[in-house]
Amino acid sequence: MKIDRDEMLRYMGFKGQTLTSENLRLFDEAERLCLDVVEPKSAVRAFGYDDATCALAGTNVVFRGEDIKGHLRGCDRVYLVAATLGLGIDRLTARLMRENAALGVAVDSAAVCAVESFLDDVCDKIAAECGAPVTDRFSCGYGDFPLEQQADFVRLLDMNRKLGVYLGKGNLMTPMKSVTAVVGVGRATDKGMASCRADCANCALDDCAYRKKTGEPV
């Protein structure tokens, strides 16, 4: 797990501005505070997958939406994955937002980078161990994959008990720096990847603040 400084700056709204020594001290402090308090945990579970019906074997779950259907086309297995940084980072960010808003925003942005990086590590391990091509990861809320299906991930991964993650109003998770995603295995095309990354190029949410630009490394 690491904090990508360029990504952190993008989340904070920096777009090529010259950074001052004060800026750099703030970012360094934010990264230090973030990494000191996070408690990363993950959960992973594999399922058979019916490409024709978008159903997970042995469950009553059917993925909804044309985007996830296309993303998993040709797959015969999927991994549901979840990652969280714990409640400590939520508490720290909330306190800093009251006491030092600039540092609070920087710590929050650093935490976004940290949880995504941790999930990258989890997906890389899946790719290394599953012995078949895997897709990029895909999360509820990407394109037309409904956010309401977040509840299926929470239930099937037993996230309440294993990770201390709960689903609240609007299908948002607590702790806030928690992410779920699905990774497909056995794609019968040449689109399989050696590692999993957020697939911004294939997401319909063009106005997403966290979207990576076309051509950016992922």
PDB file of C-alpha atoms in Angstrom:
ATOM      1  CA  MET A   1       0.000   0.000   0.000  1.00  0.00           C
ATOM      2  CA  LYS A   2       1.285   3.430  -0.908  1.00  0.00           C
ATOM      3  CA  ILE A   3       0.026   6.963  -1.449  1.00  0.00           C
ATOM      4  CA  ASP A   4       0.489   8.237  -4.985  1.00  0.00           C
ATOM      5  CA  ARG A   5       1.328  11.942  -4.647  1.00  0.00           C
ATOM      6  CA  ASP A   6       0.086  12.847  -8.131  1.00  0.00           C
ATOM      7  CA  GLU A   7      -3.251  11.139  -7.491  1.00  0.00           C
ATOM      8  CA  MET A   8      -3.524  12.820  -4.111  1.00  0.00           C
ATOM      9  CA  LEU A   9      -3.024  16.230  -5.681  1.00  0.00           C
ATOM     10  CA  ARG A  10      -5.631  15.504  -8.318  1.00  0.00           C
ATOM     11  CA  TYR A  11      -8.203  14.589  -5.698  1.00  0.00           C
ATOM     12  CA  MET A  12      -7.434  17.908  -4.004  1.00  0.00           C
ATOM     13  CA  GLY A  13      -8.074  19.829  -7.207  1.00  0.00           C
ATOM     14  CA  PHE A  14      -4.493  20.709  -8.129  1.00  0.00           C
ATOM     15  CA  LYS A  15      -4.036  21.044 -11.884  1.00  0.00           C
ATOM     16  CA  GLY A  16      -0.420  21.871 -12.556  1.00  0.00           C
ATOM     17  CA  GLN A  17      -0.064  24.725 -10.084  1.00  0.00           C
ATOM     18  CA  THR A  18       3.389  25.455  -8.725  1.00  0.00           C
ATOM     19  CA  LEU A  19       3.736  23.887  -5.314  1.00  0.00           C
ATOM     20  CA  THR A  20       5.252  25.894  -2.486  1.00  0.00           C
ATOM     21  CA  SER A  21       7.414  24.551   0.307  1.00  0.00           C
ATOM     22  CA  GLU A  22       4.404  25.048   2.581  1.00  0.00           C
ATOM     23  CA  ASN A  23       2.298  22.899   0.267  1.00  0.00           C
ATOM     24  CA  LEU A  24       4.895  20.149   0.303  1.00  0.00           C
ATOM     25  CA  ARG A  25       5.148  20.185   4.101  1.00  0.00           C
ATOM     26  CA  LEU A  26       1.356  19.913   4.307  1.00  0.00           C
ATOM     27  CA  PHE A  27       1.280  16.940   1.928  1.00  0.00           C
ATOM     28  CA  ASP A  28       4.106  15.183   3.747  1.00  0.00           C
ATOM     29  CA  GLU A  29       2.320  15.629   7.059  1.00  0.00           C
ATOM     30  CA  ALA A  30      -0.963  14.397   5.594  1.00  0.00           C
ATOM     31  CA  GLU A  31       0.632  11.244   4.231  1.00  0.00           C
ATOM     32  CA  ARG A  32       2.377  10.567   7.538  1.00  0.00           C
ATOM     33  CA  LEU A  33      -0.796  11.048   9.572  1.00  0.00           C
ATOM     34  CA  CYS A  34      -2.795   8.866   7.196  1.00  0.00           C
ATOM     35  CA  LEU A  35      -0.359   5.957   7.184  1.00  0.00           C
ATOM     36  CA  ASP A  36       0.052   6.137  10.965  1.00  0.00           C
ATOM     37  CA  VAL A  37      -3.657   5.628  11.655  1.00  0.00           C
ATOM     38  CA  VAL A  38      -4.988   3.318   8.930  1.00  0.00           C
ATOM     39  CA  GLU A  39      -5.709  -0.341   9.693  1.00  0.00           C
ATOM     40  CA  PRO A  40      -6.132  -1.974   6.277  1.00  0.00           C
ATOM     41  CA  LYS A  41      -8.175  -5.163   6.082  1.00  0.00           C
ATOM     42  CA  SER A  42      -9.558  -7.112   3.149  1.00  0.00           C
ATOM     43  CA  ALA A  43     -12.002  -9.881   2.333  1.00  0.00           C
ATOM     44  CA  VAL A  44     -12.044 -12.046  -0.806  1.00  0.00           C
ATOM     45  CA  ARG A  45     -14.422 -14.768  -1.961  1.00  0.00           C
ATOM     46  CA  ALA A  46     -14.601 -16.682  -5.251  1.00  0.00           C
ATOM     47  CA  PHE A  47     -17.813 -17.729  -7.012  1.00  0.00           C
ATOM     48  CA  GLY A  48     -18.743 -19.551 -10.162  1.00  0.00           C
ATOM     49  CA  TYR A  49     -20.335 -17.187 -12.665  1.00  0.00           C
ATOM     50  CA  ASP A  50     -22.973 -17.761 -15.344  1.00  0.00           C
ATOM     51  CA  ASP A  51     -22.067 -15.510 -18.250  1.00  0.00           C
ATOM     52  CA  ALA A  52     -25.517 -15.813 -19.808  1.00  0.00           C
ATOM     53  CA  THR A  53     -27.537 -14.814 -16.745  1.00  0.00           C
ATOM     54  CA  CYS A  54     -24.958 -12.769 -14.773  1.00  0.00           C
ATOM     55  CA  ALA A  55     -25.699 -14.973 -11.752  1.00  0.00           C
ATOM     56  CA  LEU A  56     -23.292 -15.965  -8.977  1.00  0.00           C
ATOM     57  CA  ALA A  57     -23.309 -19.712  -8.415  1.00  0.00           C
ATOM     58  CA  GLY A  58     -24.810 -20.892  -5.148  1.00  0.00           C
ATOM     59  CA  THR A  59     -26.453 -17.544  -4.403  1.00  0.00           C
ATOM     60  CA  ASN A  60     -29.552 -15.597  -5.366  1.00  0.00           C
ATOM     61  CA  VAL A  61     -27.417 -12.717  -6.647  1.00  0.00           C
ATOM     62  CA  VAL A  62     -27.696 -11.574 -10.250  1.00  0.00           C
ATOM     63  CA  PHE A  63     -25.582  -8.627 -11.356  1.00  0.00           C
ATOM     64  CA  ARG A  64     -27.672  -5.904 -12.988  1.00  0.00           C
ATOM     65  CA  GLY A  65     -26.605  -3.499 -15.716  1.00  0.00           C
ATOM     66  CA  GLU A  66     -25.225  -3.741 -19.218  1.00  0.00           C
ATOM     67  CA  ASP A  67     -21.808  -2.421 -18.193  1.00  0.00           C
ATOM     68  CA  ILE A  68     -21.055  -5.191 -15.704  1.00  0.00           C
ATOM     69  CA  LYS A  69     -22.500  -7.759 -18.110  1.00  0.00           C
ATOM     70  CA  GLY A  70     -20.112  -6.598 -20.823  1.00  0.00           C
ATOM     71  CA  HIS A  71     -17.198  -6.342 -18.436  1.00  0.00           C
ATOM     72  CA  LEU A  72     -17.568  -9.970 -17.318  1.00  0.00           C
ATOM     73  CA  ARG A  73     -18.435 -11.414 -20.728  1.00  0.00           C
ATOM     74  CA  GLY A  74     -16.586 -14.708 -21.212  1.00  0.00           C
ATOM     75  CA  CYS A  75     -15.834 -15.176 -17.498  1.00  0.00           C
ATOM     76  CA  ASP A  76     -16.728 -18.377 -15.675  1.00  0.00           C
ATOM     77  CA  ARG A  77     -15.549 -17.292 -12.226  1.00  0.00           C
ATOM     78  CA  VAL A  78     -15.524 -14.053 -10.278  1.00  0.00           C
ATOM     79  CA  TYR A  79     -13.900 -12.820  -7.121  1.00  0.00           C
ATOM     80  CA  LEU A  80     -15.776 -10.442  -4.861  1.00  0.00           C
ATOM     81  CA  VAL A  81     -13.287  -8.266  -3.006  1.00  0.00           C
ATOM     82  CA  ALA A  82     -13.512  -5.631  -0.295  1.00  0.00           C
ATOM     83  CA  ALA A  83     -10.993  -3.390   1.415  1.00  0.00           C
ATOM     84  CA  THR A  84     -11.216  -0.931   4.282  1.00  0.00           C
ATOM     85  CA  LEU A  85      -8.869   1.369   6.177  1.00  0.00           C
ATOM     86  CA  GLY A  86     -10.872   1.222   9.406  1.00  0.00           C
ATOM     87  CA  LEU A  87     -12.617   3.859  11.517  1.00  0.00           C
ATOM     88  CA  GLY A  88      -9.449   5.555  12.726  1.00  0.00           C
ATOM     89  CA  ILE A  89      -8.952   7.486   9.504  1.00  0.00           C
ATOM     90  CA  ASP A  90     -12.592   8.656   9.556  1.00  0.00           C
ATOM     91  CA  ARG A  91     -12.188   9.981  13.092  1.00  0.00           C
ATOM     92  CA  LEU A  92      -8.887  11.679  12.282  1.00  0.00           C
ATOM     93  CA  THR A  93     -10.272  13.358   9.180  1.00  0.00           C
ATOM     94  CA  ALA A  94     -13.387  14.570  11.005  1.00  0.00           C
ATOM     95  CA  ARG A  95     -11.265  16.099  13.778  1.00  0.00           C
ATOM     96  CA  LEU A  96      -8.876  17.768  11.367  1.00  0.00           C
ATOM     97  CA  MET A  97     -11.731  19.228   9.329  1.00  0.00           C
ATOM     98  CA  ARG A  98     -12.740  21.124  12.488  1.00  0.00           C
ATOM     99  CA  GLU A  99      -9.234  22.089  13.589  1.00  0.00           C
ATOM    100  CA  ASN A 100      -7.250  22.490  10.353  1.00  0.00           C
ATOM    101  CA  ALA A 101      -9.386  22.176   7.230  1.00  0.00           C
ATOM    102  CA  ALA A 102      -6.492  22.268   4.765  1.00  0.00           C
ATOM    103  CA  LEU A 103      -4.757  19.377   6.514  1.00  0.00           C
ATOM    104  CA  GLY A 104      -8.066  17.554   6.839  1.00  0.00           C
ATOM    105  CA  VAL A 105      -8.671  17.728   3.084  1.00  0.00           C
ATOM    106  CA  ALA A 106      -5.123  16.547   2.411  1.00  0.00           C
ATOM    107  CA  VAL A 107      -5.451  13.601   4.819  1.00  0.00           C
ATOM    108  CA  ASP A 108      -8.804  12.637   3.284  1.00  0.00           C
ATOM    109  CA  SER A 109      -7.270  12.674  -0.207  1.00  0.00           C
ATOM    110  CA  ALA A 110      -4.304  10.635   0.998  1.00  0.00           C
ATOM    111  CA  ALA A 111      -6.728   8.081   2.436  1.00  0.00           C
ATOM    112  CA  VAL A 112      -8.550   7.733  -0.896  1.00  0.00           C
ATOM    113  CA  CYS A 113      -5.206   6.927  -2.523  1.00  0.00           C
ATOM    114  CA  ALA A 114      -4.299   4.519   0.273  1.00  0.00           C
ATOM    115  CA  VAL A 115      -7.466   2.415   0.076  1.00  0.00           C
ATOM    116  CA  GLU A 116      -7.262   2.215  -3.722  1.00  0.00           C
ATOM    117  CA  SER A 117      -3.602   1.190  -3.507  1.00  0.00           C
ATOM    118  CA  PHE A 118      -4.432  -1.453  -0.903  1.00  0.00           C
ATOM    119  CA  LEU A 119      -7.190  -2.823  -3.132  1.00  0.00           C
ATOM    120  CA  ASP A 120      -4.704  -2.890  -6.018  1.00  0.00           C
ATOM    121  CA  ASP A 121      -2.457  -5.074  -3.867  1.00  0.00           C
ATOM    122  CA  VAL A 122      -5.350  -7.424  -3.073  1.00  0.00           C
ATOM    123  CA  CYS A 123      -6.261  -7.731  -6.754  1.00  0.00           C
ATOM    124  CA  ASP A 124      -2.640  -8.275  -7.760  1.00  0.00           C
ATOM    125  CA  LYS A 125      -2.517 -11.224  -5.359  1.00  0.00           C
ATOM    126  CA  ILE A 126      -5.667 -12.669  -6.948  1.00  0.00           C
ATOM    127  CA  ALA A 127      -4.127 -12.304 -10.409  1.00  0.00           C
ATOM    128  CA  ALA A 128      -0.938 -14.033  -9.280  1.00  0.00           C
ATOM    129  CA  GLU A 129      -2.709 -16.943  -7.620  1.00  0.00           C
ATOM    130  CA  CYS A 130      -5.747 -17.745  -9.761  1.00  0.00           C
ATOM    131  CA  GLY A 131      -3.809 -19.151 -12.738  1.00  0.00           C
ATOM    132  CA  ALA A 132      -5.951 -17.549 -15.452  1.00  0.00           C
ATOM    133  CA  PRO A 133      -6.421 -14.129 -17.071  1.00  0.00           C
ATOM    134  CA  VAL A 134      -8.401 -11.695 -14.925  1.00  0.00           C
ATOM    135  CA  THR A 135     -10.330  -8.544 -15.712  1.00  0.00           C
ATOM    136  CA  ASP A 136      -9.875  -5.113 -14.263  1.00  0.00           C
ATOM    137  CA  ARG A 137     -11.872  -4.650 -11.091  1.00  0.00           C
ATOM    138  CA  PHE A 138     -15.344  -3.144 -11.346  1.00  0.00           C
ATOM    139  CA  SER A 139     -17.332  -1.582  -8.504  1.00  0.00           C
ATOM    140  CA  CYS A 140     -20.990  -0.892  -7.856  1.00  0.00           C
ATOM    141  CA  GLY A 141     -21.730   2.613  -9.063  1.00  0.00           C
ATOM    142  CA  TYR A 142     -19.480   2.312 -12.124  1.00  0.00           C
ATOM    143  CA  GLY A 143     -21.559   2.928 -15.241  1.00  0.00           C
ATOM    144  CA  ASP A 144     -25.013   1.389 -14.805  1.00  0.00           C
ATOM    145  CA  PHE A 145     -23.922  -1.231 -12.232  1.00  0.00           C
ATOM    146  CA  PRO A 146     -26.325  -0.152  -9.457  1.00  0.00           C
ATOM    147  CA  LEU A 147     -24.937   1.042  -6.147  1.00  0.00           C
ATOM    148  CA  GLU A 148     -27.739  -0.867  -4.401  1.00  0.00           C
ATOM    149  CA  GLN A 149     -25.888  -4.111  -5.181  1.00  0.00           C
ATOM    150  CA  GLN A 150     -23.329  -3.010  -2.619  1.00  0.00           C
ATOM    151  CA  ALA A 151     -25.571  -4.848  -0.139  1.00  0.00           C
ATOM    152  CA  ASP A 152     -24.803  -8.158  -1.874  1.00  0.00           C
ATOM    153  CA  PHE A 153     -21.076  -7.627  -1.405  1.00  0.00           C
ATOM    154  CA  VAL A 154     -21.496  -6.736   2.260  1.00  0.00           C
ATOM    155  CA  ARG A 155     -23.566  -9.872   2.873  1.00  0.00           C
ATOM    156  CA  LEU A 156     -21.595 -12.379   0.797  1.00  0.00           C
ATOM    157  CA  LEU A 157     -18.231 -11.206   2.117  1.00  0.00           C
ATOM    158  CA  ASP A 158     -19.546 -11.050   5.711  1.00  0.00           C
ATOM    159  CA  MET A 159     -18.104  -7.557   5.894  1.00  0.00           C
ATOM    160  CA  ASN A 160     -19.874  -6.654   9.147  1.00  0.00           C
ATOM    161  CA  ARG A 161     -18.091  -9.379  11.060  1.00  0.00           C
ATOM    162  CA  LYS A 162     -14.821  -9.697   9.164  1.00  0.00           C
ATOM    163  CA  LEU A 163     -14.076  -6.050   8.406  1.00  0.00           C
ATOM    164  CA  GLY A 164     -16.317  -4.013  10.680  1.00  0.00           C
ATOM    165  CA  VAL A 165     -17.918  -2.445   7.587  1.00  0.00           C
ATOM    166  CA  TYR A 166     -21.611  -1.568   7.540  1.00  0.00           C
ATOM    167  CA  LEU A 167     -23.945  -0.291   4.865  1.00  0.00           C
ATOM    168  CA  GLY A 168     -25.832   2.895   5.640  1.00  0.00           C
ATOM    169  CA  LYS A 169     -28.071   5.472   4.049  1.00  0.00           C
ATOM    170  CA  GLY A 170     -27.722   5.719   0.287  1.00  0.00           C
ATOM    171  CA  ASN A 171     -25.875   2.384   0.183  1.00  0.00           C
ATOM    172  CA  LEU A 172     -22.714   4.079   1.429  1.00  0.00           C
ATOM    173  CA  MET A 173     -20.321   2.214   3.678  1.00  0.00           C
ATOM    174  CA  THR A 174     -18.920   2.947   7.112  1.00  0.00           C
ATOM    175  CA  PRO A 175     -15.965   3.244   7.598  1.00  0.00           C
ATOM    176  CA  MET A 176     -16.021   5.650   4.681  1.00  0.00           C
ATOM    177  CA  LYS A 177     -12.692   4.546   3.261  1.00  0.00           C
ATOM    178  CA  SER A 178     -14.046   1.160   2.246  1.00  0.00           C
ATOM    179  CA  VAL A 179     -14.297  -0.207  -1.288  1.00  0.00           C
ATOM    180  CA  THR A 180     -15.881  -3.263  -2.893  1.00  0.00           C
ATOM    181  CA  ALA A 181     -15.317  -4.622  -6.379  1.00  0.00           C
ATOM    182  CA  VAL A 182     -15.677  -7.678  -8.597  1.00  0.00           C
ATOM    183  CA  VAL A 183     -12.882  -9.246 -10.644  1.00  0.00           C
ATOM    184  CA  GLY A 184     -13.688 -11.669 -13.456  1.00  0.00           C
ATOM    185  CA  VAL A 185     -11.629 -14.779 -14.265  1.00  0.00           C
ATOM    186  CA  GLY A 186     -11.419 -16.868 -17.414  1.00  0.00           C
ATOM    187  CA  ARG A 187     -12.347 -14.231 -19.943  1.00  0.00           C
ATOM    188  CA  ALA A 188     -12.334 -15.920 -23.355  1.00  0.00           C
ATOM    189  CA  THR A 189     -10.856 -12.919 -25.160  1.00  0.00           C
ATOM    190  CA  ASP A 190      -7.545 -11.150 -25.284  1.00  0.00           C
ATOM    191  CA  LYS A 191      -8.737  -8.500 -22.822  1.00  0.00           C
ATOM    192  CA  GLY A 192      -7.576 -10.354 -19.736  1.00  0.00           C
ATOM    193  CA  MET A 193      -5.120  -8.400 -17.601  1.00  0.00           C
ATOM    194  CA  ALA A 194      -2.132  -9.478 -15.557  1.00  0.00           C
ATOM    195  CA  SER A 195      -3.273  -7.156 -12.759  1.00  0.00           C
ATOM    196  CA  CYS A 196      -6.439  -5.360 -11.686  1.00  0.00           C
ATOM    197  CA  ARG A 197      -6.958  -1.612 -11.675  1.00  0.00           C
ATOM    198  CA  ALA A 198      -9.882   0.780 -11.606  1.00  0.00           C
ATOM    199  CA  ASP A 199     -11.166   0.701 -15.165  1.00  0.00           C
ATOM    200  CA  CYS A 200     -11.871   4.398 -15.696  1.00  0.00           C
ATOM    201  CA  ALA A 201     -11.597   4.153 -19.470  1.00  0.00           C
ATOM    202  CA  ASN A 202     -14.654   1.892 -19.546  1.00  0.00           C
ATOM    203  CA  CYS A 203     -16.734   3.833 -17.005  1.00  0.00           C
ATOM    204  CA  ALA A 204     -19.658   6.003 -18.098  1.00  0.00           C
ATOM    205  CA  LEU A 205     -19.240   8.461 -15.207  1.00  0.00           C
ATOM    206  CA  ASP A 206     -17.369  11.110 -17.177  1.00  0.00           C
ATOM    207  CA  ASP A 207     -17.783  13.734 -14.444  1.00  0.00           C
ATOM    208  CA  CYS A 208     -16.356  11.576 -11.641  1.00  0.00           C
ATOM    209  CA  ALA A 209     -13.871  13.561  -9.531  1.00  0.00           C
ATOM    210  CA  TYR A 210     -11.699  10.467  -9.125  1.00  0.00           C
ATOM    211  CA  ARG A 211     -11.593   9.557 -12.808  1.00  0.00           C
ATOM    212  CA  LYS A 212      -8.168   8.940 -14.318  1.00  0.00           C
ATOM    213  CA  LYS A 213      -7.607  10.674 -17.631  1.00  0.00           C
ATOM    214  CA  THR A 214      -7.264   8.570 -20.773  1.00  0.00           C
ATOM    215  CA  GLY A 215      -3.672   7.506 -21.132  1.00  0.00           C
ATOM    216  CA  GLU A 216      -2.806   7.983 -17.469  1.00  0.00           C
ATOM    217  CA  PRO A 217      -1.110   5.039 -15.784  1.00  0.00           C
ATOM    218  CA  VAL A 218      -3.509   2.985 -13.690  1.00  0.00           C
TER     219      VAL A 218
END
